Amino acid sequence: MLISYGAILLAGLMPVICAGIAKSGAKGYDNHDPRAWLAQQIGHRARANAAQANSLEAFPFFAVGVILALLTGVDPFVVDMLAAAFIAARVAYVACYLSDKALLRSIFWAVGYFSVIAFYVLAMLNLQPG
């Protein structure tokens, strides 16, 4: 379960990491209005900001899936492996986003998404009647 817990932590940090990439080394960064500044960016900064938003969107679905799977008694090893697959897919997703590899990015997004779906399916299959 340590891998699952660490994966939740890493998934929670990914938006901050992406935001850091978007802002890193930028000239004219405005900390008084960072969202407006980020909205005007192009290239890798804009893509890093988009990856940040997507990471924020993916986090609750992933974290709740892990917790539900563990609470319903899904084998912790299986949960750990799915959590590791999610994190690996998300890291690859961000890397593809930054390097503007749209097809690969979509493939890695799907791998991460289906790993999260697996948490919910396994949790539902593991529920005891009554």
mmCIF file with all atom_site columns, C-alpha atoms in Angstrom:
data_model
loop_
_atom_site.group_PDB
_atom_site.id
_atom_site.type_symbol
_atom_site.label_atom_id
_atom_site.label_alt_id
_atom_site.label_comp_id
_atom_site.label_asym_id
_atom_site.label_entity_id
_atom_site.label_seq_id
_atom_site.pdbx_PDB_ins_code
_atom_site.Cartn_x
_atom_site.Cartn_y
_atom_site.Cartn_z
_atom_site.occupancy
_atom_site.B_iso_or_equiv
_atom_site.pdbx_formal_charge
_atom_site.auth_seq_id
_atom_site.auth_comp_id
_atom_site.auth_asym_id
_atom_site.auth_atom_id
_atom_site.pdbx_PDB_model_num
ATOM 1   C CA . MET A 1 1   ? 0.000   0.000  0.000   1.00 0.00 ? 1   MET A CA 1
ATOM 2   C CA . LEU A 1 2   ? 2.987   2.267  0.394   1.00 0.00 ? 2   LEU A CA 1
ATOM 3   C CA . ILE A 1 3   ? 3.193   2.560  -3.390  1.00 0.00 ? 3   ILE A CA 1
ATOM 4   C CA . SER A 1 4   ? -0.484  3.551  -3.552  1.00 0.00 ? 4   SER A CA 1
ATOM 5   C CA . TYR A 1 5   ? -0.059  6.193  -0.865  1.00 0.00 ? 5   TYR A CA 1
ATOM 6   C CA . GLY A 1 6   ? 3.045   7.549  -2.560  1.00 0.00 ? 6   GLY A CA 1
ATOM 7   C CA . ALA A 1 7   ? 1.217   7.581  -5.892  1.00 0.00 ? 7   ALA A CA 1
ATOM 8   C CA . ILE A 1 8   ? -1.581  9.680  -4.399  1.00 0.00 ? 8   ILE A CA 1
ATOM 9   C CA . LEU A 1 9   ? 1.035   12.107 -3.081  1.00 0.00 ? 9   LEU A CA 1
ATOM 10  C CA . LEU A 1 10  ? 2.806   12.283 -6.462  1.00 0.00 ? 10  LEU A CA 1
ATOM 11  C CA . ALA A 1 11  ? -0.484  12.746 -8.311  1.00 0.00 ? 11  ALA A CA 1
ATOM 12  C CA . GLY A 1 12  ? -1.317  15.585 -5.927  1.00 0.00 ? 12  GLY A CA 1
ATOM 13  C CA . LEU A 1 13  ? 2.052   17.209 -6.626  1.00 0.00 ? 13  LEU A CA 1
ATOM 14  C CA . MET A 1 14  ? 1.866   16.916 -10.407 1.00 0.00 ? 14  MET A CA 1
ATOM 15  C CA . PRO A 1 15  ? -0.201  20.094 -10.905 1.00 0.00 ? 15  PRO A CA 1
ATOM 16  C CA . VAL A 1 16  ? 2.359   22.070 -8.898  1.00 0.00 ? 16  VAL A CA 1
ATOM 17  C CA . ILE A 1 17  ? 5.213   20.571 -10.903 1.00 0.00 ? 17  ILE A CA 1
ATOM 18  C CA . CYS A 1 18  ? 3.475   21.425 -14.190 1.00 0.00 ? 18  CYS A CA 1
ATOM 19  C CA . ALA A 1 19  ? 2.810   24.974 -12.977 1.00 0.00 ? 19  ALA A CA 1
ATOM 20  C CA . GLY A 1 20  ? 6.483   25.287 -12.066 1.00 0.00 ? 20  GLY A CA 1
ATOM 21  C CA . ILE A 1 21  ? 7.481   24.161 -15.547 1.00 0.00 ? 21  ILE A CA 1
ATOM 22  C CA . ALA A 1 22  ? 5.088   26.709 -17.080 1.00 0.00 ? 22  ALA A CA 1
ATOM 23  C CA . LYS A 1 23  ? 6.537   29.547 -15.008 1.00 0.00 ? 23  LYS A CA 1
ATOM 24  C CA . SER A 1 24  ? 10.190  28.492 -14.799 1.00 0.00 ? 24  SER A CA 1
ATOM 25  C CA . GLY A 1 25  ? 12.651  30.961 -16.278 1.00 0.00 ? 25  GLY A CA 1
ATOM 26  C CA . ALA A 1 26  ? 9.935   33.130 -17.743 1.00 0.00 ? 26  ALA A CA 1
ATOM 27  C CA . LYS A 1 27  ? 10.564  36.798 -18.264 1.00 0.00 ? 27  LYS A CA 1
ATOM 28  C CA . GLY A 1 28  ? 7.763   39.110 -17.305 1.00 0.00 ? 28  GLY A CA 1
ATOM 29  C CA . TYR A 1 29  ? 6.030   36.616 -15.020 1.00 0.00 ? 29  TYR A CA 1
ATOM 30  C CA . ASP A 1 30  ? 3.361   38.441 -13.032 1.00 0.00 ? 30  ASP A CA 1
ATOM 31  C CA . ASN A 1 31  ? 2.786   36.897 -9.614  1.00 0.00 ? 31  ASN A CA 1
ATOM 32  C CA . HIS A 1 32  ? 0.041   39.463 -8.965  1.00 0.00 ? 32  HIS A CA 1
ATOM 33  C CA . ASP A 1 33  ? -2.111  37.876 -11.677 1.00 0.00 ? 33  ASP A CA 1
ATOM 34  C CA . PRO A 1 34  ? -0.553  34.496 -12.564 1.00 0.00 ? 34  PRO A CA 1
ATOM 35  C CA . ARG A 1 35  ? -3.646  33.040 -14.249 1.00 0.00 ? 35  ARG A CA 1
ATOM 36  C CA . ALA A 1 36  ? -3.942  35.922 -16.689 1.00 0.00 ? 36  ALA A CA 1
ATOM 37  C CA . TRP A 1 37  ? -0.203  35.695 -17.382 1.00 0.00 ? 37  TRP A CA 1
ATOM 38  C CA . LEU A 1 38  ? -0.411  31.940 -17.981 1.00 0.00 ? 38  LEU A CA 1
ATOM 39  C CA . ALA A 1 39  ? -3.425  32.364 -20.265 1.00 0.00 ? 39  ALA A CA 1
ATOM 40  C CA . GLN A 1 40  ? -1.261  34.511 -22.572 1.00 0.00 ? 40  GLN A CA 1
ATOM 41  C CA . GLN A 1 41  ? 1.546   31.980 -22.885 1.00 0.00 ? 41  GLN A CA 1
ATOM 42  C CA . ILE A 1 42  ? 2.298   29.920 -25.983 1.00 0.00 ? 42  ILE A CA 1
ATOM 43  C CA . GLY A 1 43  ? 4.393   26.857 -26.740 1.00 0.00 ? 43  GLY A CA 1
ATOM 44  C CA . HIS A 1 44  ? 5.657   24.648 -23.946 1.00 0.00 ? 44  HIS A CA 1
ATOM 45  C CA . ARG A 1 45  ? 4.469   27.075 -21.252 1.00 0.00 ? 45  ARG A CA 1
ATOM 46  C CA . ALA A 1 46  ? 0.880   26.909 -22.509 1.00 0.00 ? 46  ALA A CA 1
ATOM 47  C CA . ARG A 1 47  ? 1.104   23.129 -22.784 1.00 0.00 ? 47  ARG A CA 1
ATOM 48  C CA . ALA A 1 48  ? 2.541   22.864 -19.247 1.00 0.00 ? 48  ALA A CA 1
ATOM 49  C CA . ASN A 1 49  ? -0.343  24.971 -18.000 1.00 0.00 ? 49  ASN A CA 1
ATOM 50  C CA . ALA A 1 50  ? -2.817  22.706 -19.806 1.00 0.00 ? 50  ALA A CA 1
ATOM 51  C CA . ALA A 1 51  ? -1.108  19.659 -18.272 1.00 0.00 ? 51  ALA A CA 1
ATOM 52  C CA . GLN A 1 52  ? -1.465  21.346 -14.883 1.00 0.00 ? 52  GLN A CA 1
ATOM 53  C CA . ALA A 1 53  ? -5.219  21.749 -15.398 1.00 0.00 ? 53  ALA A CA 1
ATOM 54  C CA . ASN A 1 54  ? -5.612  18.172 -16.583 1.00 0.00 ? 54  ASN A CA 1
ATOM 55  C CA . SER A 1 55  ? -3.598  16.889 -13.627 1.00 0.00 ? 55  SER A CA 1
ATOM 56  C CA . LEU A 1 56  ? -5.925  18.749 -11.269 1.00 0.00 ? 56  LEU A CA 1
ATOM 57  C CA . GLU A 1 57  ? -8.919  17.211 -13.030 1.00 0.00 ? 57  GLU A CA 1
ATOM 58  C CA . ALA A 1 58  ? -7.499  13.676 -12.867 1.00 0.00 ? 58  ALA A CA 1
ATOM 59  C CA . PHE A 1 59  ? -6.438  13.786 -9.219  1.00 0.00 ? 59  PHE A CA 1
ATOM 60  C CA . PRO A 1 60  ? -9.773  13.363 -7.382  1.00 0.00 ? 60  PRO A CA 1
ATOM 61  C CA . PHE A 1 61  ? -10.924 10.509 -9.649  1.00 0.00 ? 61  PHE A CA 1
ATOM 62  C CA . PHE A 1 62  ? -7.613  8.710  -9.077  1.00 0.00 ? 62  PHE A CA 1
ATOM 63  C CA . ALA A 1 63  ? -7.335  9.319  -5.322  1.00 0.00 ? 63  ALA A CA 1
ATOM 64  C CA . VAL A 1 64  ? -10.914 8.245  -4.620  1.00 0.00 ? 64  VAL A CA 1
ATOM 65  C CA . GLY A 1 65  ? -10.441 5.153  -6.797  1.00 0.00 ? 65  GLY A CA 1
ATOM 66  C CA . VAL A 1 66  ? -7.377  4.081  -4.824  1.00 0.00 ? 66  VAL A CA 1
ATOM 67  C CA . ILE A 1 67  ? -9.124  4.639  -1.505  1.00 0.00 ? 67  ILE A CA 1
ATOM 68  C CA . LEU A 1 68  ? -12.297 2.801  -2.579  1.00 0.00 ? 68  LEU A CA 1
ATOM 69  C CA . ALA A 1 69  ? -10.280 -0.134 -3.858  1.00 0.00 ? 69  ALA A CA 1
ATOM 70  C CA . LEU A 1 70  ? -8.345  -0.383 -0.600  1.00 0.00 ? 70  LEU A CA 1
ATOM 71  C CA . LEU A 1 71  ? -11.457 0.058  1.577   1.00 0.00 ? 71  LEU A CA 1
ATOM 72  C CA . THR A 1 72  ? -13.323 -2.686 -0.255  1.00 0.00 ? 72  THR A CA 1
ATOM 73  C CA . GLY A 1 73  ? -10.461 -5.140 0.188   1.00 0.00 ? 73  GLY A CA 1
ATOM 74  C CA . VAL A 1 74  ? -8.966  -5.232 -3.281  1.00 0.00 ? 74  VAL A CA 1
ATOM 75  C CA . ASP A 1 75  ? -5.556  -6.913 -3.096  1.00 0.00 ? 75  ASP A CA 1
ATOM 76  C CA . PRO A 1 76  ? -3.118  -4.145 -2.077  1.00 0.00 ? 76  PRO A CA 1
ATOM 77  C CA . PHE A 1 77  ? -0.537  -5.456 -4.558  1.00 0.00 ? 77  PHE A CA 1
ATOM 78  C CA . VAL A 1 78  ? -3.028  -4.993 -7.413  1.00 0.00 ? 78  VAL A CA 1
ATOM 79  C CA . VAL A 1 79  ? -3.888  -1.499 -6.152  1.00 0.00 ? 79  VAL A CA 1
ATOM 80  C CA . ASP A 1 80  ? -0.182  -0.647 -5.934  1.00 0.00 ? 80  ASP A CA 1
ATOM 81  C CA . MET A 1 81  ? 0.458   -1.851 -9.492  1.00 0.00 ? 81  MET A CA 1
ATOM 82  C CA . LEU A 1 82  ? -2.500  0.084  -10.888 1.00 0.00 ? 82  LEU A CA 1
ATOM 83  C CA . ALA A 1 83  ? -1.410  3.189  -8.973  1.00 0.00 ? 83  ALA A CA 1
ATOM 84  C CA . ALA A 1 84  ? 2.128   2.827  -10.323 1.00 0.00 ? 84  ALA A CA 1
ATOM 85  C CA . ALA A 1 85  ? 0.734   2.395  -13.849 1.00 0.00 ? 85  ALA A CA 1
ATOM 86  C CA . PHE A 1 86  ? -1.332  5.561  -13.408 1.00 0.00 ? 86  PHE A CA 1
ATOM 87  C CA . ILE A 1 87  ? 1.680   7.593  -12.259 1.00 0.00 ? 87  ILE A CA 1
ATOM 88  C CA . ALA A 1 88  ? 3.889   6.240  -15.051 1.00 0.00 ? 88  ALA A CA 1
ATOM 89  C CA . ALA A 1 89  ? 1.183   7.064  -17.590 1.00 0.00 ? 89  ALA A CA 1
ATOM 90  C CA . ARG A 1 90  ? 0.711   10.565 -16.155 1.00 0.00 ? 90  ARG A CA 1
ATOM 91  C CA . VAL A 1 91  ? 4.448   11.300 -16.211 1.00 0.00 ? 91  VAL A CA 1
ATOM 92  C CA . ALA A 1 92  ? 4.588   10.132 -19.826 1.00 0.00 ? 92  ALA A CA 1
ATOM 93  C CA . TYR A 1 93  ? 1.443   12.177 -20.563 1.00 0.00 ? 93  TYR A CA 1
ATOM 94  C CA . VAL A 1 94  ? 3.048   15.354 -19.217 1.00 0.00 ? 94  VAL A CA 1
ATOM 95  C CA . ALA A 1 95  ? 6.288   14.665 -21.099 1.00 0.00 ? 95  ALA A CA 1
ATOM 96  C CA . CYS A 1 96  ? 4.330   14.161 -24.328 1.00 0.00 ? 96  CYS A CA 1
ATOM 97  C CA . TYR A 1 97  ? 2.305   17.300 -23.666 1.00 0.00 ? 97  TYR A CA 1
ATOM 98  C CA . LEU A 1 98  ? 5.452   19.362 -23.150 1.00 0.00 ? 98  LEU A CA 1
ATOM 99  C CA . SER A 1 99  ? 7.070   17.988 -26.299 1.00 0.00 ? 99  SER A CA 1
ATOM 100 C CA . ASP A 1 100 ? 3.850   18.417 -28.329 1.00 0.00 ? 100 ASP A CA 1
ATOM 101 C CA . LYS A 1 101 ? 3.354   14.716 -29.120 1.00 0.00 ? 101 LYS A CA 1
ATOM 102 C CA . ALA A 1 102 ? -0.447  14.768 -29.269 1.00 0.00 ? 102 ALA A CA 1
ATOM 103 C CA . LEU A 1 103 ? -1.147  11.156 -30.305 1.00 0.00 ? 103 LEU A CA 1
ATOM 104 C CA . LEU A 1 104 ? 1.211   9.677  -27.713 1.00 0.00 ? 104 LEU A CA 1
ATOM 105 C CA . ARG A 1 105 ? -0.189  12.068 -25.123 1.00 0.00 ? 105 ARG A CA 1
ATOM 106 C CA . SER A 1 106 ? -3.693  10.765 -25.803 1.00 0.00 ? 106 SER A CA 1
ATOM 107 C CA . ILE A 1 107 ? -2.537  7.165  -25.560 1.00 0.00 ? 107 ILE A CA 1
ATOM 108 C CA . PHE A 1 108 ? -0.907  7.770  -22.174 1.00 0.00 ? 108 PHE A CA 1
ATOM 109 C CA . TRP A 1 109 ? -3.986  9.659  -21.005 1.00 0.00 ? 109 TRP A CA 1
ATOM 110 C CA . ALA A 1 110 ? -6.109  6.615  -21.899 1.00 0.00 ? 110 ALA A CA 1
ATOM 111 C CA . VAL A 1 111 ? -3.755  4.232  -20.064 1.00 0.00 ? 111 VAL A CA 1
ATOM 112 C CA . GLY A 1 112 ? -4.029  6.373  -16.937 1.00 0.00 ? 112 GLY A CA 1
ATOM 113 C CA . TYR A 1 113 ? -7.786  6.735  -17.280 1.00 0.00 ? 113 TYR A CA 1
ATOM 114 C CA . PHE A 1 114 ? -8.393  3.007  -17.700 1.00 0.00 ? 114 PHE A CA 1
ATOM 115 C CA . SER A 1 115 ? -6.157  2.204  -14.742 1.00 0.00 ? 115 SER A CA 1
ATOM 116 C CA . VAL A 1 116 ? -8.424  4.420  -12.629 1.00 0.00 ? 116 VAL A CA 1
ATOM 117 C CA . ILE A 1 117 ? -11.552 2.775  -14.059 1.00 0.00 ? 117 ILE A CA 1
ATOM 118 C CA . ALA A 1 118 ? -10.031 -0.536 -12.945 1.00 0.00 ? 118 ALA A CA 1
ATOM 119 C CA . PHE A 1 119 ? -9.993  0.681  -9.305  1.00 0.00 ? 119 PHE A CA 1
ATOM 120 C CA . TYR A 1 120 ? -13.728 1.310  -9.406  1.00 0.00 ? 120 TYR A CA 1
ATOM 121 C CA . VAL A 1 121 ? -14.543 -1.946 -11.198 1.00 0.00 ? 121 VAL A CA 1
ATOM 122 C CA . LEU A 1 122 ? -12.445 -3.981 -8.768  1.00 0.00 ? 122 LEU A CA 1
ATOM 123 C CA . ALA A 1 123 ? -13.969 -2.176 -5.791  1.00 0.00 ? 123 ALA A CA 1
ATOM 124 C CA . MET A 1 124 ? -17.491 -2.912 -7.038  1.00 0.00 ? 124 MET A CA 1
ATOM 125 C CA . LEU A 1 125 ? -16.645 -6.549 -7.733  1.00 0.00 ? 125 LEU A CA 1
ATOM 126 C CA . ASN A 1 126 ? -15.180 -6.838 -4.248  1.00 0.00 ? 126 ASN A CA 1
ATOM 127 C CA . LEU A 1 127 ? -18.251 -5.499 -2.442  1.00 0.00 ? 127 LEU A CA 1
ATOM 128 C CA . GLN A 1 128 ? -19.926 -8.014 -0.173  1.00 0.00 ? 128 GLN A CA 1
ATOM 129 C CA . PRO A 1 129 ? -23.710 -8.267 -0.434  1.00 0.00 ? 129 PRO A CA 1
ATOM 130 C CA . GLY A 1 130 ? -25.734 -7.229 2.568   1.00 0.00 ? 130 GLY A CA 1
#
